[in-house]
PDB file of C-alpha atoms in Angstrom:
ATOM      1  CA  UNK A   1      40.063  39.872 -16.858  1.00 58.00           C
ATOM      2  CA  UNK A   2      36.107  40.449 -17.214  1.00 58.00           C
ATOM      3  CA  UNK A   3      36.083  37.163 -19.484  1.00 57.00           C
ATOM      4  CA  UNK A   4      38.024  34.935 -16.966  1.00 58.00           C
ATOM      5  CA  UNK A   5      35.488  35.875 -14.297  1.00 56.00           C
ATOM      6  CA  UNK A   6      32.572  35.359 -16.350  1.00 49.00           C
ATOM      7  CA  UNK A   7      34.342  31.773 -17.508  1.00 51.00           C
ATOM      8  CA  UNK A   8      35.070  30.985 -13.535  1.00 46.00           C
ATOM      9  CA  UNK A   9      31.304  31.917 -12.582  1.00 51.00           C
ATOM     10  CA  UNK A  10      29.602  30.129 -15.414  1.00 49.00           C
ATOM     11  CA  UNK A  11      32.109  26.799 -14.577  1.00 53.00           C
ATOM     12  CA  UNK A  12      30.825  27.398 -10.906  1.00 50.00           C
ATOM     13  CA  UNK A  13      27.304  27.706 -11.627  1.00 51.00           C
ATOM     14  CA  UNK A  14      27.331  24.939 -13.952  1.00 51.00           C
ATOM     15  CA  UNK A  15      29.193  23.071 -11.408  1.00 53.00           C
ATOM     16  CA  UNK A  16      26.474  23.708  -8.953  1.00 46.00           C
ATOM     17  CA  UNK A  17      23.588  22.586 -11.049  1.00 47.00           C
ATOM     18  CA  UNK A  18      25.198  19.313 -12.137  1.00 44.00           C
ATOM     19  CA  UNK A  19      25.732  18.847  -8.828  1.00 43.00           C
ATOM     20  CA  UNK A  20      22.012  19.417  -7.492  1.00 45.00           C
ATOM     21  CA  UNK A  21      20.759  17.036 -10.169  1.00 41.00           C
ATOM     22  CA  UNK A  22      23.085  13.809  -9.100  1.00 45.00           C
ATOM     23  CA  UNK A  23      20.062  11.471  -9.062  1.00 54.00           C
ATOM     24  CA  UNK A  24      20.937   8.736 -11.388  1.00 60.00           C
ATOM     25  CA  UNK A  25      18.558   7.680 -14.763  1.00 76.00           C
ATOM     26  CA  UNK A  26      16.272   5.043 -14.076  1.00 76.00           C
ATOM     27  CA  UNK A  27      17.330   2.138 -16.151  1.00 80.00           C
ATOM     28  CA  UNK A  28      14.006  -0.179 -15.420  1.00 88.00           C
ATOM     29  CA  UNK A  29      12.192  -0.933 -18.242  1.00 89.00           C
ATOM     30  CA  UNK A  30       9.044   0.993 -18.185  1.00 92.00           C
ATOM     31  CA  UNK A  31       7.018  -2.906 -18.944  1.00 94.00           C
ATOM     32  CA  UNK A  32       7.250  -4.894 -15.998  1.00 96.00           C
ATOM     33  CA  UNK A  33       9.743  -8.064 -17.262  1.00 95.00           C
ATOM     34  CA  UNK A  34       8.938 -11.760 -17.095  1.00 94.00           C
ATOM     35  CA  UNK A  35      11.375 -12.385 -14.627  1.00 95.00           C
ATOM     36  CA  UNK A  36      10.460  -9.745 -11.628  1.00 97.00           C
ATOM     37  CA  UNK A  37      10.426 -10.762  -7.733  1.00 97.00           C
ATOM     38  CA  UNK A  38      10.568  -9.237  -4.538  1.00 98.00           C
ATOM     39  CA  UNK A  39      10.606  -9.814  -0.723  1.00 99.00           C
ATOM     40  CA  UNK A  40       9.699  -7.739   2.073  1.00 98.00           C
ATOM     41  CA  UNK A  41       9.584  -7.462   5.795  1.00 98.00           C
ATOM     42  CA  UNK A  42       8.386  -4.695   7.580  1.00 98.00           C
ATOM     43  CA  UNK A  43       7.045  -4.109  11.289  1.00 96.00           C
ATOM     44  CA  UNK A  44       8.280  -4.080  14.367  1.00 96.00           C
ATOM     45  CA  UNK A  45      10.950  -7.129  14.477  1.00 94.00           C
ATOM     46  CA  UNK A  46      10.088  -6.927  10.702  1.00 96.00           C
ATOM     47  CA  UNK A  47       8.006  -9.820  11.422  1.00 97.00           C
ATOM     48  CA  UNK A  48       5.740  -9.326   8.520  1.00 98.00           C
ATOM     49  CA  UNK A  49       6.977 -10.848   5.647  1.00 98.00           C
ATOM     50  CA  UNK A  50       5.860 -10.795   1.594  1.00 99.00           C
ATOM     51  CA  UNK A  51       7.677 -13.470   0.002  1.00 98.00           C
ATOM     52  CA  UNK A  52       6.889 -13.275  -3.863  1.00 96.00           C
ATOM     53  CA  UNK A  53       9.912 -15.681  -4.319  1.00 97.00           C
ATOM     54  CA  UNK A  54       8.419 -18.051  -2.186  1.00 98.00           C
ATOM     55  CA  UNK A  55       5.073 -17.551  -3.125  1.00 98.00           C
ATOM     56  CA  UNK A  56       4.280 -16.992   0.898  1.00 98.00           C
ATOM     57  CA  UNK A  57       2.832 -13.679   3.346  1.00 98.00           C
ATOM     58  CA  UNK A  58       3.769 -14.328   7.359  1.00 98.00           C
ATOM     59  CA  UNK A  59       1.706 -11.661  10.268  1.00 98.00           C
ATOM     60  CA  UNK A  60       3.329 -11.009  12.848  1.00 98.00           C
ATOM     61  CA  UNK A  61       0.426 -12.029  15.962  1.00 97.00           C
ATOM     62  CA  UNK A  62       2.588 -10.154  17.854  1.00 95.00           C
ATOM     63  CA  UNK A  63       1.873 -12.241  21.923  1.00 94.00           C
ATOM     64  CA  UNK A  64       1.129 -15.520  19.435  1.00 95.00           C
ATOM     65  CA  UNK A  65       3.744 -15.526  17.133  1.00 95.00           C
ATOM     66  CA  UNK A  66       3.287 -15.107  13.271  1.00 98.00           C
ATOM     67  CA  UNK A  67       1.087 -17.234  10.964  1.00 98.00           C
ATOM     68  CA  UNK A  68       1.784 -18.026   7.656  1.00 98.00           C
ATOM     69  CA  UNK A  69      -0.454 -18.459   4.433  1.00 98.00           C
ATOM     70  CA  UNK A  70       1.247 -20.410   1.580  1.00 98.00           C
ATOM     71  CA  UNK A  71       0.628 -20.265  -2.135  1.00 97.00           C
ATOM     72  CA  UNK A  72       0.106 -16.894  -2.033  1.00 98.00           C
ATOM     73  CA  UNK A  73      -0.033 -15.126  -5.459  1.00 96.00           C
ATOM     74  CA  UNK A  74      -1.015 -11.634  -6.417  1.00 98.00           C
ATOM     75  CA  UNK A  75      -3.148 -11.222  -9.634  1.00 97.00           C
ATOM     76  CA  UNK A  76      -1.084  -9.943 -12.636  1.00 97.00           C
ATOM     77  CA  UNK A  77      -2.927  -6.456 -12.170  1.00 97.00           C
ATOM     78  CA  UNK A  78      -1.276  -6.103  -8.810  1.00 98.00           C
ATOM     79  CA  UNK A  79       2.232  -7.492  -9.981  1.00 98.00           C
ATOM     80  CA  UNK A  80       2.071  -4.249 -12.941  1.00 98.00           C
ATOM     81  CA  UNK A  81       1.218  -1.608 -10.373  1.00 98.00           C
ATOM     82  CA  UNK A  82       3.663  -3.226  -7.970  1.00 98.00           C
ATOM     83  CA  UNK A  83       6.368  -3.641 -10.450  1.00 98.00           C
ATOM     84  CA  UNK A  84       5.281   0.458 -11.137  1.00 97.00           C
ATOM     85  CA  UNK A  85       5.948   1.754  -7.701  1.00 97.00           C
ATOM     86  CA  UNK A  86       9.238  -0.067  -7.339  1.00 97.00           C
ATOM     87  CA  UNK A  87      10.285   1.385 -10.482  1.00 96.00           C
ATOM     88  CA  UNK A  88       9.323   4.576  -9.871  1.00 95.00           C
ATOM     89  CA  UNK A  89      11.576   4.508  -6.478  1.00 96.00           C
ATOM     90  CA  UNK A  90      14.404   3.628  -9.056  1.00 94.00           C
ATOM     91  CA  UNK A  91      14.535   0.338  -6.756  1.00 94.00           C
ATOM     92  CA  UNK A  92      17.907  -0.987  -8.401  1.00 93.00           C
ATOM     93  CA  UNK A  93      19.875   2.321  -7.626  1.00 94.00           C
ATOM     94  CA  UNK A  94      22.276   2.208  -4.682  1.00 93.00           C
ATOM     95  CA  UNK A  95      19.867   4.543  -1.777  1.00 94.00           C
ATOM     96  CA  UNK A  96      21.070   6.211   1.528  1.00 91.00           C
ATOM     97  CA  UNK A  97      18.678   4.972   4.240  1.00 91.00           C
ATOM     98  CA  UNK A  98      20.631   6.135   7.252  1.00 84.00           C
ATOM     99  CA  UNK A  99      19.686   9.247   9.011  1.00 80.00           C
ATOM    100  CA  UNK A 100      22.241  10.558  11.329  1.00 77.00           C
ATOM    101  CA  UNK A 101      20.162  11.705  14.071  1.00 72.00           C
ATOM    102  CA  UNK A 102      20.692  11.529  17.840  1.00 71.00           C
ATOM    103  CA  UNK A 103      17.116  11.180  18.709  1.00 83.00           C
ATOM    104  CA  UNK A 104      15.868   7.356  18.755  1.00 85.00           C
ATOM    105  CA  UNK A 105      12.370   6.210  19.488  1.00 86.00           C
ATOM    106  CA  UNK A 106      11.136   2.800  20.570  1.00 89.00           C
ATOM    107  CA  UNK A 107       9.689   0.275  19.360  1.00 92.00           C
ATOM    108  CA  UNK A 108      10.786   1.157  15.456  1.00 92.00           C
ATOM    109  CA  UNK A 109       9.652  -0.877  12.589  1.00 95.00           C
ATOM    110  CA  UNK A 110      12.908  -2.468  10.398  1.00 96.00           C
ATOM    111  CA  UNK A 111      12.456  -2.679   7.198  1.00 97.00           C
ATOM    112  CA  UNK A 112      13.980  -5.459   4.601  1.00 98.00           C
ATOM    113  CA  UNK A 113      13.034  -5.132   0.366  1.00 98.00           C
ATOM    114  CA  UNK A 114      14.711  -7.416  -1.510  1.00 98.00           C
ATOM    115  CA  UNK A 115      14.246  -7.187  -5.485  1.00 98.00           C
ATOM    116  CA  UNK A 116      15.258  -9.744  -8.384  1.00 97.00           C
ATOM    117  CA  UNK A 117      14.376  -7.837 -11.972  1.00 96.00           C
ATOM    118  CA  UNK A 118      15.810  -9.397 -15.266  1.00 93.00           C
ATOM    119  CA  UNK A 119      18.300 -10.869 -13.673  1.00 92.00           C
ATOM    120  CA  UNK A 120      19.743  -7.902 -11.013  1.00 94.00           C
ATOM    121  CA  UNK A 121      19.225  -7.883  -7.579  1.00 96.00           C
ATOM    122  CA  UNK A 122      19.172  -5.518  -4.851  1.00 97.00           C
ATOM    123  CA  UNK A 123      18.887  -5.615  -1.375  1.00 97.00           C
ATOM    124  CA  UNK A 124      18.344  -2.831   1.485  1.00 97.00           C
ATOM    125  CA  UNK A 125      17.694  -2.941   5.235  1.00 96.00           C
ATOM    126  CA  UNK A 126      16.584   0.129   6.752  1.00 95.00           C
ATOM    127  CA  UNK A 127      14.213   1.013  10.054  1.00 94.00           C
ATOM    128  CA  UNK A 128      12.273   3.950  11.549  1.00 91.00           C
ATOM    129  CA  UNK A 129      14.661   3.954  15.078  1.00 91.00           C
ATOM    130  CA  UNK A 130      15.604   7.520  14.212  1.00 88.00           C
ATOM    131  CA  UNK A 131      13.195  10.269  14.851  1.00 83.00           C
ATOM    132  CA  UNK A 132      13.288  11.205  11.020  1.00 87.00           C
ATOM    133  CA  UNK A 133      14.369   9.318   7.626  1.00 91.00           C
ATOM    134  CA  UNK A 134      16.466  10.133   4.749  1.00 92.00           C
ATOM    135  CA  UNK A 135      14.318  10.921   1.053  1.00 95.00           C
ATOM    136  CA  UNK A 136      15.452   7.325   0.237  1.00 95.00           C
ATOM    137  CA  UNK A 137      14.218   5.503   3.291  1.00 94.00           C
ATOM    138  CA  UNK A 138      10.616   7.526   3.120  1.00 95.00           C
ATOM    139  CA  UNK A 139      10.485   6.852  -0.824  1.00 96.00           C
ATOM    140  CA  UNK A 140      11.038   2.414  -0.163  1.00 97.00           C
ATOM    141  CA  UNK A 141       9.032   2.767   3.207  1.00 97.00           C
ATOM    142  CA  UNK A 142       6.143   3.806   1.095  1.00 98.00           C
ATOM    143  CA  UNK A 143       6.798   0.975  -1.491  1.00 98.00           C
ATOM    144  CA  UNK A 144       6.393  -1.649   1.443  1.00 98.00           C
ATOM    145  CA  UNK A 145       3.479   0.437   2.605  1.00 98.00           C
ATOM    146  CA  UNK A 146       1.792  -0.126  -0.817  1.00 98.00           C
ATOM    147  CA  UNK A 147       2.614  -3.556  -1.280  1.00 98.00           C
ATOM    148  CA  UNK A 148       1.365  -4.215   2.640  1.00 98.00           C
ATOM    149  CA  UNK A 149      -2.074  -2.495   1.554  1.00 98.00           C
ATOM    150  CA  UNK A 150      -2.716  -4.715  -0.849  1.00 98.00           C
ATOM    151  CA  UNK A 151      -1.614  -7.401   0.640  1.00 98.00           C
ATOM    152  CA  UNK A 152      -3.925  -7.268   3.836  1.00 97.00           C
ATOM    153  CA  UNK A 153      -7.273  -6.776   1.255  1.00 97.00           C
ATOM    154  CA  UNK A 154      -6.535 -10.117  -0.167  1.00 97.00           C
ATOM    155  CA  UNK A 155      -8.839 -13.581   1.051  1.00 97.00           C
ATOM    156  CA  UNK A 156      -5.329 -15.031   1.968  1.00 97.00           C
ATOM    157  CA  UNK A 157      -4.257 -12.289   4.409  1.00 98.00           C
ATOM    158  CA  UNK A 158      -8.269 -12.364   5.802  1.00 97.00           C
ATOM    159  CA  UNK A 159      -8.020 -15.933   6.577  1.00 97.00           C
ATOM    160  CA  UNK A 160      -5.002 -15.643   9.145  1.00 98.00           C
ATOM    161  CA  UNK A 161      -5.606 -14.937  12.707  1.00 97.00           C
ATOM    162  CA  UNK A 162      -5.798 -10.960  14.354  1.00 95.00           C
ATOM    163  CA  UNK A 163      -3.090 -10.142  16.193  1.00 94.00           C
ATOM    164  CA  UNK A 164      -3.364 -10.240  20.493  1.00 92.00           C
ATOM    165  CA  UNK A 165      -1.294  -8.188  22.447  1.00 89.00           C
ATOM    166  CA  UNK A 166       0.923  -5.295  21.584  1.00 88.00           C
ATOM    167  CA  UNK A 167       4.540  -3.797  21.216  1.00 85.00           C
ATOM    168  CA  UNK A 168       5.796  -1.151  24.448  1.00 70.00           C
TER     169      UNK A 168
END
């Protein structure tokens, strides 16, 4: 009897553990590959727009519009530690970016990532409505957040106009 219990608690426990450590193997390679692109939007509207498949960055003016600078490129530097981050986030695993919560605030920022690595693609939508984001949503939000802060240090991104106006 003692040696059934001990099996049933050591198949529970083990069950458990397994369990708390679902999150999948990242199957990237750790060298960014040849054939790696990505496009994001982000802001409120997700207006803002990084286009590395197009080669093109869009502001959001907000009261004017958006402007657009074409022929953007990042140096091969930034593409690595790009490349790194989305890795990192395990960018090509399915994610769980919606928060059940009943509290909403407004205006949100939506969010849009999509990624093209050796061949597989992935795309997620996601936003900041709720009052608090799943693990998954924080971990790409900061992805777009890193790509956006390099992105507004570049010549290109200087050039366009500021912004007028604002969001309620």
């Amino acid at each position: 009897m003692k040696k059934i219990r001990l099996f049933c608690l050591v198949t529970g426990m083990l069950i458990v553990l397994s369990a708390c450590n679902s999150e999948k193997a990242n199957t990237l390679p750790e060298k960014k590959p040849e054939q790696f692109n990505f496009h994001i939007k982000y802001g409120i509207g997700g207006k803002n727009e990084v286009d590395n498949f197009q080669h093109k960055i869009v502001k959001d003016l907000i009261a004017d519009g958006v402007a657009t600078a074409e022929n953007f490129s990042f140096t091969e530097e930034e593409m690595e530690s790009i490349y790194r981050e989305l890795r990192e986030a395990n960018v090509l695993e399915d994610k769980d970016l919606i928060k059940k919560d009943n509290c909403h605030q407004t205006p949100y920022s939506s969010y849009y990532l999509k990624v093209q690595i050796d061949g597989k693609e992935k795309e997620y939508e996601w936003s900041d409505e709720n009052c608090s984001m799943t693990r998954d949503a924080e971990e790409l939000t900061d992805v777009v957040g890193y790509i956006r802060d390099i992105v507004v240090k570049t010549d290109a991104y200087k050039r366009l106009p500021a912004a007028s106006g604002g969001y309620d």
